[in-house]
CSV table of C-alpha atoms in Angstrom, one decimal:
chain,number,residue,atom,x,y,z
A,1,UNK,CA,126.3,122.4,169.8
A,2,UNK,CA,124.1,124.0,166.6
A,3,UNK,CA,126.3,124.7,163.6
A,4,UNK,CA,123.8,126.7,161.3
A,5,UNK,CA,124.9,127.0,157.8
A,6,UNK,CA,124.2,129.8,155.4
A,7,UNK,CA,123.2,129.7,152.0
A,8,UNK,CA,126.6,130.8,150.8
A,9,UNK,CA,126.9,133.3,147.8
A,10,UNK,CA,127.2,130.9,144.5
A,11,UNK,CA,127.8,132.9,141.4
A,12,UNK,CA,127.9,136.1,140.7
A,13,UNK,CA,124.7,138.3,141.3
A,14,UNK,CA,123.2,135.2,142.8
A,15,UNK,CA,120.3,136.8,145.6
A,16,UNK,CA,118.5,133.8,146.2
A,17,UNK,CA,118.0,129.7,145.4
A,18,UNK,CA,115.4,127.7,145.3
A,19,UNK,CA,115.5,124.1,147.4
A,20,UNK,CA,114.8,121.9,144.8
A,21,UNK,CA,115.6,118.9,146.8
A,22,UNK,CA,116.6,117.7,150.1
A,23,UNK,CA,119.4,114.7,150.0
A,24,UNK,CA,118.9,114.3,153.9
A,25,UNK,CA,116.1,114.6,156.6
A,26,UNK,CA,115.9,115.9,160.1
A,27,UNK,CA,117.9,113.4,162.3
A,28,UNK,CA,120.3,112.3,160.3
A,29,UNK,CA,124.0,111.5,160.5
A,30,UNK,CA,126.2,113.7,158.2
A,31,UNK,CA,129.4,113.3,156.8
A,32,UNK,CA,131.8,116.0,155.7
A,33,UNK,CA,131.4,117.0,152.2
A,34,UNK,CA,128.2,114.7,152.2
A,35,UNK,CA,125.9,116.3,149.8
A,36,UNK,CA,122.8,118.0,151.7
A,37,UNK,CA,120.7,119.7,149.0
A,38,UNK,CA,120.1,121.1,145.7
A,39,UNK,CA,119.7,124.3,145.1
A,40,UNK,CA,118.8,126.0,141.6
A,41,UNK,CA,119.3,129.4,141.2
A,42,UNK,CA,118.9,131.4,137.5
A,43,UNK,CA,122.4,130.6,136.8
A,44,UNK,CA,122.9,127.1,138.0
A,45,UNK,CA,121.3,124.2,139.8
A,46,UNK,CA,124.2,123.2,142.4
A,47,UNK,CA,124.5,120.2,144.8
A,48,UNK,CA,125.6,122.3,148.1
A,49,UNK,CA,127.9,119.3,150.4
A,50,UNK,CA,127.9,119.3,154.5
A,51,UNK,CA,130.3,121.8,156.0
A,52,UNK,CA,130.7,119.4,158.3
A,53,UNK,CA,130.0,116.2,159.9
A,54,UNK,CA,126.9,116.0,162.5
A,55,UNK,CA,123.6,115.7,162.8
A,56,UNK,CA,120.7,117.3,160.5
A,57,UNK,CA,118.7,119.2,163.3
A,58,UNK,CA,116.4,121.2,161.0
A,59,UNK,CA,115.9,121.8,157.6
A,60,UNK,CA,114.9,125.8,157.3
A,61,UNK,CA,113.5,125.7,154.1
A,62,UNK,CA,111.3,122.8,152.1
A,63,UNK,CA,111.4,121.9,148.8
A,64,UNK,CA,110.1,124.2,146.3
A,65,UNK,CA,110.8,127.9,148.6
A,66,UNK,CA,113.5,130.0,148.1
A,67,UNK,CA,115.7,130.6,150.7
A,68,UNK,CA,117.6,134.1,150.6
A,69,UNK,CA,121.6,134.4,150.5
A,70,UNK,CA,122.8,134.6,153.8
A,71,UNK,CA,120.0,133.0,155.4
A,72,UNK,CA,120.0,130.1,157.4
A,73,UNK,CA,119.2,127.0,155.2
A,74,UNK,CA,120.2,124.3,157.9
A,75,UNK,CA,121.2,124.0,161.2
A,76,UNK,CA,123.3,121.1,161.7
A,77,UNK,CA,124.1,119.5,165.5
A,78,UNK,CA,128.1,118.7,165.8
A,79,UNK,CA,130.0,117.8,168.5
A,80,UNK,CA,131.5,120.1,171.0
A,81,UNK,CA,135.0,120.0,170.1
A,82,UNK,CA,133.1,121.7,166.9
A,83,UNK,CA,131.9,124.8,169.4
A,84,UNK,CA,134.0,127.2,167.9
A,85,UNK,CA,133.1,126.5,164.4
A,86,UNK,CA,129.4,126.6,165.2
A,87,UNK,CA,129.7,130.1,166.4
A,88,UNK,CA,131.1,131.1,162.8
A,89,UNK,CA,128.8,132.5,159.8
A,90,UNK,CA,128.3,130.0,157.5
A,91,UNK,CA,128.0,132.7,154.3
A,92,UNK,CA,131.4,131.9,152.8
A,93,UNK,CA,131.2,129.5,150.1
A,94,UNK,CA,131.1,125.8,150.8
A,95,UNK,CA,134.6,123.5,150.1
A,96,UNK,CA,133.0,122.8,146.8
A,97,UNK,CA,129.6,122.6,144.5
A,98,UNK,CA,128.7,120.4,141.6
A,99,UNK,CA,126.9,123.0,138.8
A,100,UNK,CA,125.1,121.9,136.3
A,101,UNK,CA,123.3,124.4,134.1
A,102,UNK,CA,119.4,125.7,135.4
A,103,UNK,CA,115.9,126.8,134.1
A,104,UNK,CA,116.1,130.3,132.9
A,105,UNK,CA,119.3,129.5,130.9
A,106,UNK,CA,118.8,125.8,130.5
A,107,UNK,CA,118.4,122.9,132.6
A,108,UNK,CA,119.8,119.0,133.2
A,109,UNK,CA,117.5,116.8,131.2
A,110,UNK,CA,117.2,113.1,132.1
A,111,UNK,CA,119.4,111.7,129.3
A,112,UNK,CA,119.2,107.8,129.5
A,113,UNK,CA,122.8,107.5,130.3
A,114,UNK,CA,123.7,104.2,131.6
A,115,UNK,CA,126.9,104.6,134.2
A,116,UNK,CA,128.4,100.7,133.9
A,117,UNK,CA,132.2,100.9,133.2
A,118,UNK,CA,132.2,104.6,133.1
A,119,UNK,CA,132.6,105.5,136.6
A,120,UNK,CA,129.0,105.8,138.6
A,121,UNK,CA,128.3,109.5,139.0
A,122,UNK,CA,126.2,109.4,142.3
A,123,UNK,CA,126.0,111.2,145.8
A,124,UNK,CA,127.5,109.3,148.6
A,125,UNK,CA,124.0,109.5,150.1
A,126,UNK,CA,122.6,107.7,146.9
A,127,UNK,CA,125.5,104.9,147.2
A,128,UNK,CA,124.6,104.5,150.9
A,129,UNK,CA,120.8,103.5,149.4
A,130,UNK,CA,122.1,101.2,146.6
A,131,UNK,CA,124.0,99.5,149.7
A,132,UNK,CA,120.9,99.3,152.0
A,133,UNK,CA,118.6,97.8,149.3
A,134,UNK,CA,121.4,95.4,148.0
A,135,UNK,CA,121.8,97.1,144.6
A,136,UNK,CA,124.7,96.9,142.7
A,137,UNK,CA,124.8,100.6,141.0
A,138,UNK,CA,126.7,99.8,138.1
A,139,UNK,CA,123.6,98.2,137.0
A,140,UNK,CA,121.5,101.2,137.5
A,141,UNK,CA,120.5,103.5,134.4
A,142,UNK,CA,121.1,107.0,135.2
A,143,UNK,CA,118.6,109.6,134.8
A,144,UNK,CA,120.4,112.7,136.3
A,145,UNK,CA,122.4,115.4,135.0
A,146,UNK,CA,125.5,113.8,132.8
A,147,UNK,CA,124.0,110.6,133.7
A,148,UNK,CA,124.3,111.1,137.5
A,149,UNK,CA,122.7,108.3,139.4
A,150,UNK,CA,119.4,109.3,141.6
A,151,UNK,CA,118.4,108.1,144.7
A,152,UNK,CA,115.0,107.4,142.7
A,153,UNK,CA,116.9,105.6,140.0
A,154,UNK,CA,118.2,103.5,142.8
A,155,UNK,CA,114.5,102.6,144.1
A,156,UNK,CA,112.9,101.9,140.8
A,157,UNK,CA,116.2,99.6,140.3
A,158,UNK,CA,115.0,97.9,143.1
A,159,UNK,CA,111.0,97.8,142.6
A,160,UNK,CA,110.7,100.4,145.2
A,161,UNK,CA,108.4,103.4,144.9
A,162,UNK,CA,110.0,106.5,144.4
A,163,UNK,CA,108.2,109.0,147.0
A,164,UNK,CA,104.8,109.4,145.4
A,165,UNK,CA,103.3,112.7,144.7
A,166,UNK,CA,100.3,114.4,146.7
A,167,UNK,CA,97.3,112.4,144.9
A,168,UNK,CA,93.8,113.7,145.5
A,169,UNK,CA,91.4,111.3,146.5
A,170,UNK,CA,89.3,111.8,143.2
A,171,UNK,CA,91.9,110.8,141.6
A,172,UNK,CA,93.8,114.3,140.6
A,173,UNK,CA,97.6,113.9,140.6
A,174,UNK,CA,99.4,117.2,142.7
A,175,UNK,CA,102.4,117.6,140.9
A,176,UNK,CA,105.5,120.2,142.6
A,177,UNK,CA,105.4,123.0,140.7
A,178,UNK,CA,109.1,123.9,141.3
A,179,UNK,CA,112.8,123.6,139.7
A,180,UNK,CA,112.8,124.2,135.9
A,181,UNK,CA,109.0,124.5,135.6
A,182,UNK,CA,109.1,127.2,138.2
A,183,UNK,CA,112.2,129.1,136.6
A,184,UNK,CA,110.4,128.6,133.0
A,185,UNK,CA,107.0,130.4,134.3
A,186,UNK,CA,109.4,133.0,136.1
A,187,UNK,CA,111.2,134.3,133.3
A,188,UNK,CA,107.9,134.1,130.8
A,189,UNK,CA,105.9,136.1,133.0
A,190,UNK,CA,108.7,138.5,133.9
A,191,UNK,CA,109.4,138.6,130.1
A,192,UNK,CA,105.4,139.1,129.2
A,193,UNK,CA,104.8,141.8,132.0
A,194,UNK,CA,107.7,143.9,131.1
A,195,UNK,CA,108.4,144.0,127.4
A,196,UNK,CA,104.9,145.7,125.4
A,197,UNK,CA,104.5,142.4,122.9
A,198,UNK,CA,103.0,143.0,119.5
A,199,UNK,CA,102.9,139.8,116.8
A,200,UNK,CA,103.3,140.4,113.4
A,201,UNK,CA,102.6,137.2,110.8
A,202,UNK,CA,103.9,137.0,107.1
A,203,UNK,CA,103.6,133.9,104.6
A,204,UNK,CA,106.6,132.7,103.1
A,205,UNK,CA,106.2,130.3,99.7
A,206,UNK,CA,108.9,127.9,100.2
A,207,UNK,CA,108.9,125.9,97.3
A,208,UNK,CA,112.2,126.8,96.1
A,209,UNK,CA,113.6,126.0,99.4
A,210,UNK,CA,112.0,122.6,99.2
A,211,UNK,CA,113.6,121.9,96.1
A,212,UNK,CA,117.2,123.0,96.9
A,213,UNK,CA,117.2,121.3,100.0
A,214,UNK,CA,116.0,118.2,98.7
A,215,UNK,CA,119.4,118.9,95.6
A,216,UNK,CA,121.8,119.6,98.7
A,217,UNK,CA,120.7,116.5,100.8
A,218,UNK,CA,121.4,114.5,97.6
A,219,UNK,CA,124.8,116.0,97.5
A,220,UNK,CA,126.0,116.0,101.2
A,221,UNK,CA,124.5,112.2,101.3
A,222,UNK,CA,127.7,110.5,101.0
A,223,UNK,CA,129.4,112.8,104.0
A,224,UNK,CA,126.8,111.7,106.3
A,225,UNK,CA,125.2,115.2,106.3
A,226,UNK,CA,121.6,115.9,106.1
A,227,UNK,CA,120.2,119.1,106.0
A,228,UNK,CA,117.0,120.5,108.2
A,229,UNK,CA,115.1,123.8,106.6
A,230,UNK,CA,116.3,125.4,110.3
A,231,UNK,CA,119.8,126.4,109.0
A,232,UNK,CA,118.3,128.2,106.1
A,233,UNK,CA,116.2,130.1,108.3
A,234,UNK,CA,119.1,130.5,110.8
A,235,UNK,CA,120.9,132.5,107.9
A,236,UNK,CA,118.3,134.2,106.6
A,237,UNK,CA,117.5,136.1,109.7
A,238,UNK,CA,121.6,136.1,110.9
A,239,UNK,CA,121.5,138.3,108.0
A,240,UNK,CA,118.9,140.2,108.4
A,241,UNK,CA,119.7,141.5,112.0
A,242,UNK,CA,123.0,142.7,110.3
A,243,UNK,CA,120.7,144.9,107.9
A,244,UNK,CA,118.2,146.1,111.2
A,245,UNK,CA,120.7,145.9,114.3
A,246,UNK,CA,117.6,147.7,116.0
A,247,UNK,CA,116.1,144.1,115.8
A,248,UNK,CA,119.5,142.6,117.4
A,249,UNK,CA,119.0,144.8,120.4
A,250,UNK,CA,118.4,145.1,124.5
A,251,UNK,CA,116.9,147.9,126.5
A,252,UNK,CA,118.7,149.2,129.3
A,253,UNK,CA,115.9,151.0,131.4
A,254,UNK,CA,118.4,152.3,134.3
A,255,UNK,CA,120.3,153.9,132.0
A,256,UNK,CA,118.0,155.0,129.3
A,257,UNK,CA,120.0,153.5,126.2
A,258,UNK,CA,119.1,150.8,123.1
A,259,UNK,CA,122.1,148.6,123.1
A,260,UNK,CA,122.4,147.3,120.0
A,261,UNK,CA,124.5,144.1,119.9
A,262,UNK,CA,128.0,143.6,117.8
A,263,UNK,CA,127.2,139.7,117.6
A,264,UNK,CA,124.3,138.2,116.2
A,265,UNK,CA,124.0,134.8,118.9
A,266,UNK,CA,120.8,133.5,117.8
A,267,UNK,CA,118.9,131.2,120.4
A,268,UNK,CA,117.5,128.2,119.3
A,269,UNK,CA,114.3,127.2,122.0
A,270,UNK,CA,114.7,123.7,122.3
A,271,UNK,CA,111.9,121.0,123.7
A,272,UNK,CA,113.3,119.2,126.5
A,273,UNK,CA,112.2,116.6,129.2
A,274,UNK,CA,112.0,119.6,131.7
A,275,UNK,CA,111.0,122.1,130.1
A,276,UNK,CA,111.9,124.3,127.2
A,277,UNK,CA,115.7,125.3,127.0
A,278,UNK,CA,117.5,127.6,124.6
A,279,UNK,CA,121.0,126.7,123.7
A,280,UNK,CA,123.0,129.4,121.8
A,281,UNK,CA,124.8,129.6,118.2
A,282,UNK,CA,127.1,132.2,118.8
A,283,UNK,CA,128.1,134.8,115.2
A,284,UNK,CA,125.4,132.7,113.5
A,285,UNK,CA,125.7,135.3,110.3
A,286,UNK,CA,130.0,134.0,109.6
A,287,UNK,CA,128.8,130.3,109.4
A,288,UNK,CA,127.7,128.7,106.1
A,289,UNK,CA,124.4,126.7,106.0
A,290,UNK,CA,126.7,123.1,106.9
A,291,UNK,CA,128.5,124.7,109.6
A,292,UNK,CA,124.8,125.9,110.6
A,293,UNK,CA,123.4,122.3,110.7
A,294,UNK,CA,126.5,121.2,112.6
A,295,UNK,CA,126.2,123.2,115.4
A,296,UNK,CA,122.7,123.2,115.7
A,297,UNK,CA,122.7,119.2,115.9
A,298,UNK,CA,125.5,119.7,117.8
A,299,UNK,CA,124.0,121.9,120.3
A,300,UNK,CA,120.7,120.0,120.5
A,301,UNK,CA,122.2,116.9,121.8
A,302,UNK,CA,123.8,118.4,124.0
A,303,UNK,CA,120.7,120.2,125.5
A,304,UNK,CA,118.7,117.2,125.5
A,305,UNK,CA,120.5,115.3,127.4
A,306,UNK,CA,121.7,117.7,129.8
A,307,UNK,CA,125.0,118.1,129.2
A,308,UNK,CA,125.3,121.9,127.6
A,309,UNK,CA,127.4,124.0,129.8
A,310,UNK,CA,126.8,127.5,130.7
A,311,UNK,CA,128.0,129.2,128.1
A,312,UNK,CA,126.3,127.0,125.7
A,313,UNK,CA,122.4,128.3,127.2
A,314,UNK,CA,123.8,131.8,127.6
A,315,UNK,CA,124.1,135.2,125.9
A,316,UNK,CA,121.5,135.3,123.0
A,317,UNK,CA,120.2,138.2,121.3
A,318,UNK,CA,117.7,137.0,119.5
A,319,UNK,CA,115.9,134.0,119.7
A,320,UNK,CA,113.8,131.5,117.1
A,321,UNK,CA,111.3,129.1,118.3
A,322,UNK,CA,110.2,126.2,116.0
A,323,UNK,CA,108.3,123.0,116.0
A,324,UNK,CA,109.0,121.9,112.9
A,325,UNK,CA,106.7,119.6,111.5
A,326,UNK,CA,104.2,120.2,114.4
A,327,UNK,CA,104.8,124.0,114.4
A,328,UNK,CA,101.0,124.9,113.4
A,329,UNK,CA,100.0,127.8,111.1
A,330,UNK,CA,100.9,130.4,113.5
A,331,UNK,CA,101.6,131.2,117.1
A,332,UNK,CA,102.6,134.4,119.9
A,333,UNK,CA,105.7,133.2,120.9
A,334,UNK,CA,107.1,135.3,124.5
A,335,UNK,CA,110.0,137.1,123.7
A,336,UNK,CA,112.9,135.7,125.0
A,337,UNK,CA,113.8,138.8,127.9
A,338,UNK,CA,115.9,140.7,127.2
A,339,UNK,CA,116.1,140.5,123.9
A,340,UNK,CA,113.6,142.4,122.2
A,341,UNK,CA,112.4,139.9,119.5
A,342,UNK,CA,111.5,136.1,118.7
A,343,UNK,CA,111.0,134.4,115.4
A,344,UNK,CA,107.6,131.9,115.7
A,345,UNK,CA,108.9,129.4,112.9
A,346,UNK,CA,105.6,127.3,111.2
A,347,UNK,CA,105.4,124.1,109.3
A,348,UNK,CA,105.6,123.6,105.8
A,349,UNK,CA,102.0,122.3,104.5
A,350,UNK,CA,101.3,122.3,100.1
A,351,UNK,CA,98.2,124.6,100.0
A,352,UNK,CA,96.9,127.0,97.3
A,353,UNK,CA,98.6,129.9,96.5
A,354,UNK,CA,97.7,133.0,93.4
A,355,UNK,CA,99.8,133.0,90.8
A,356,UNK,CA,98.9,135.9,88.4
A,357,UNK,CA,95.6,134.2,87.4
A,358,UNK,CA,95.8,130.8,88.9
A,359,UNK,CA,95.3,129.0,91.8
A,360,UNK,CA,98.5,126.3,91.9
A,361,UNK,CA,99.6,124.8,95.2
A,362,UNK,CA,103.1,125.5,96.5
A,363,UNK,CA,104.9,124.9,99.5
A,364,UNK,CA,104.1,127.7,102.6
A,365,UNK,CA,104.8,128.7,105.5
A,366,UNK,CA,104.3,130.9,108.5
A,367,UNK,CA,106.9,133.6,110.3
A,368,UNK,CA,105.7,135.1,113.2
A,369,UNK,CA,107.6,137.4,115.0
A,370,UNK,CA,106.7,139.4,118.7
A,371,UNK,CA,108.3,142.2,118.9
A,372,UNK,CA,108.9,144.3,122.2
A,373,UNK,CA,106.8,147.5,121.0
A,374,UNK,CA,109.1,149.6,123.3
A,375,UNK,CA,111.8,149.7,121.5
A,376,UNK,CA,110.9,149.1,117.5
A,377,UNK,CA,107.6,149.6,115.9
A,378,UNK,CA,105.0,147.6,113.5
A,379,UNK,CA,106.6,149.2,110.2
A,380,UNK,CA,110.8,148.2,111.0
A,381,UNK,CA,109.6,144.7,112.3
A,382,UNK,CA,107.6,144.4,108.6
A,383,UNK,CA,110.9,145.3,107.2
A,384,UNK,CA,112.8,143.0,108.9
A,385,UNK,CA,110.0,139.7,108.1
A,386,UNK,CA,110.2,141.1,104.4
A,387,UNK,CA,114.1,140.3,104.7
A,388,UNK,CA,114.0,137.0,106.2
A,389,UNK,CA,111.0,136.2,103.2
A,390,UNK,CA,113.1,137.1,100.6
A,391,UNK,CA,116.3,135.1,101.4
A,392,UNK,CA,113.9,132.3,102.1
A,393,UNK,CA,112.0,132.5,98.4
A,394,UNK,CA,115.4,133.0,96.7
A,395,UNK,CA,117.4,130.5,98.6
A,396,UNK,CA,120.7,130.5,96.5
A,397,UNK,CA,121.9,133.1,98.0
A,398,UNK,CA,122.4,131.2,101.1
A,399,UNK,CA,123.5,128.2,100.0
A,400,UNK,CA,124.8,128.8,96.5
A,401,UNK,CA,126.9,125.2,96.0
A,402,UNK,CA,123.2,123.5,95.9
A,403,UNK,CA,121.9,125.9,93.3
């Protein structure tokens, strides 16, 4: 008899998932609980197990579409005693999912982690493989989210070819454009279509900041503690959107309001193996410039290799984008939708600047912020830069013990 099993509802305002892989093909045997597929939704990427033993009679959708809640996503032979249960909706939610965090919040990175003498994190599908090709798993380094072992980890273990991409015969690699990728272009465009982007630029001289980093590091040296310019410019603009809380805002269109936000969680976009993620420090204006560096070194491990939860790549209101020493001289960073701002951070390069009557060189940099035109204009986003610069060119006041 045909059991046919329902993408069940999997968070909270979930619609739809995307397959981003299938852990079984048409004909074969399932086990109860025996993971089938994963599915990645905005919320969560989630390992969705067999309702039931049987056999896979088709696969509804392939890897890369997204398959609607309630829809059939798999129709699954079982034996007759079974008949009644294959007569059932399969909506309700399966016995139980593994989550790991997704694309438009964050997303499992490949971190490395190798799974001897820690307990092997793999699907019982993948341990069947490591049996068939006579691979001992413990062996096997991990590349899945918190390490998880892949079936593809398994192959390469075992000189195998992993399933090869669609190559063009001239040569041109075909490459699925799907899974964080996908839910990284989705939320761009979304965010680019909807919110009416303007890009102001200012120069900040950072020679100050130079220097009293460079006093603090010799200070915090002993602790272990080393200091990146990002918590500086964490603070600066934490305290800023205290001073414009229009910056530190949402628009709700349905209702026709500005909410302007009582925290100030400022995202940090992060480069990742997939993709780029932004992992949150939540009431960034109450934490001093150490407590700054700590969670944001904190945070970026975590995000890197995959093992941020939820709540750790949600609920920003205003997001900073930096690439540090590679960070250019200026950029048009998307806003992060929807919040209604984002801070482009820039490197810091000696070049000339005026002083009075001379040329000397200093330390710069470049801010540039896009701003959703919608909701505040050209002048209030000057104001705002011109509050972040001057924290910045006066840093004492942020970290006064280095002064």
């Amino acid at each position: 008899m045909m059991y046919e099993f329902r993408l069940p509802d999997i968070g909270e305002g979930i619609a739809e998932g995307e397959v981003v892989r299938w852990l079984v093909k048409e004909g074969d045997a399932l086990q109860e609980d025996q993971p089938m597929v994963e599915i990645m939704t905005d919320k969560a990427t989630v390992e969705i197990p067999a309702p039931r033993a049987g056999r896979v009679a088709k696969r509804m959708f392939a890897e890369g579409q997204i398959c609607p809640v309630g829809k059939v996503l798999i129709a699954i032979e079982v034996a007759a005693a079974d008949d009644a249960g294959a007569k059932e909706s399969a909506a309700a939610a399966p016995a139980h999912v593994d989550v790991a965090p997704s694309a438009a919040t964050g997303a499992p990175a490949d971190n490395g982690v190798n799974a001897r003498d820690a307990g092997v994190l793999a699907t019982p599908a993948t341990r069947k493989l490591a049996r068939d090709t006579g691979v001992d798993i413990r062996e096997v380094m991990g590349t899945g989210p918190a390490g998880r072992v892949t079936s593809d980890d398994v192959r390469a273990h075992a000189g195998s070819p992993a399933p090869a991409a669609s190559t063009a015969v001239d040569g041109d690699t075909r490459i699925p454009f799907r899974g964080v990728r996908r839910k990284i272009a989705e939320h761009m465009v979304h965010a680019k279509h909807t919110a009416a982007h303007f890009t102001y630029v200012e120069e900040i001289d950072c020679t100050d900041l130079v220097a009293l980093r460079e006093r603090a590091n010799a200070k915090l040296a002993a602790g272990g503690t080393k200091l990146s310019f990002l918590p500086f410019i964490v603070k600066a603009t934490a305290a800023a959107l205290v001073k414009f809380p229009q910056m530190n805002a949402t628009l709700d269109d349905a209702a026709g309001e500005i909410i302007q936000r009582g925290h100030r969680h400022i995202g940090l976009a992060t480069a990742t193996d997939v993709g780029l993620i932004v992992p949150v420090v939540r009431d960034a204006d109450r934490l001093s410039i150490v407590e700054l560096a700590a969670e944001i070194d904190r945070l970026a491990g975590l995000t890197r290799a995959g093992k941020a939860a939820r709540e750790e790549l949600t609920g920003s209101t205003f997001t900073i984008t930096s690439l540090g020493a590679l960070g250019g001289l200026m950029a048009t960073p998307i806003i992060n939708y929807p919040e209604i701002a984002i801070l482009g951070v820039h490197k810091i390069s000696k070049r000339p600047a005026v002083r009075g009557d001379s040329i000397v060189i200093r330390d710069l940099m470049n801010l540039s912020i896009s701003v959703d035109h919608r909701v505040v204009d050209g002048y209030d986003a000057s104001r705002f830069v011109a509050e972040i610069k001057a924290a910045l060119e006066a840093p004492a006041s942020l970290y006064p013990e280095a002064a």
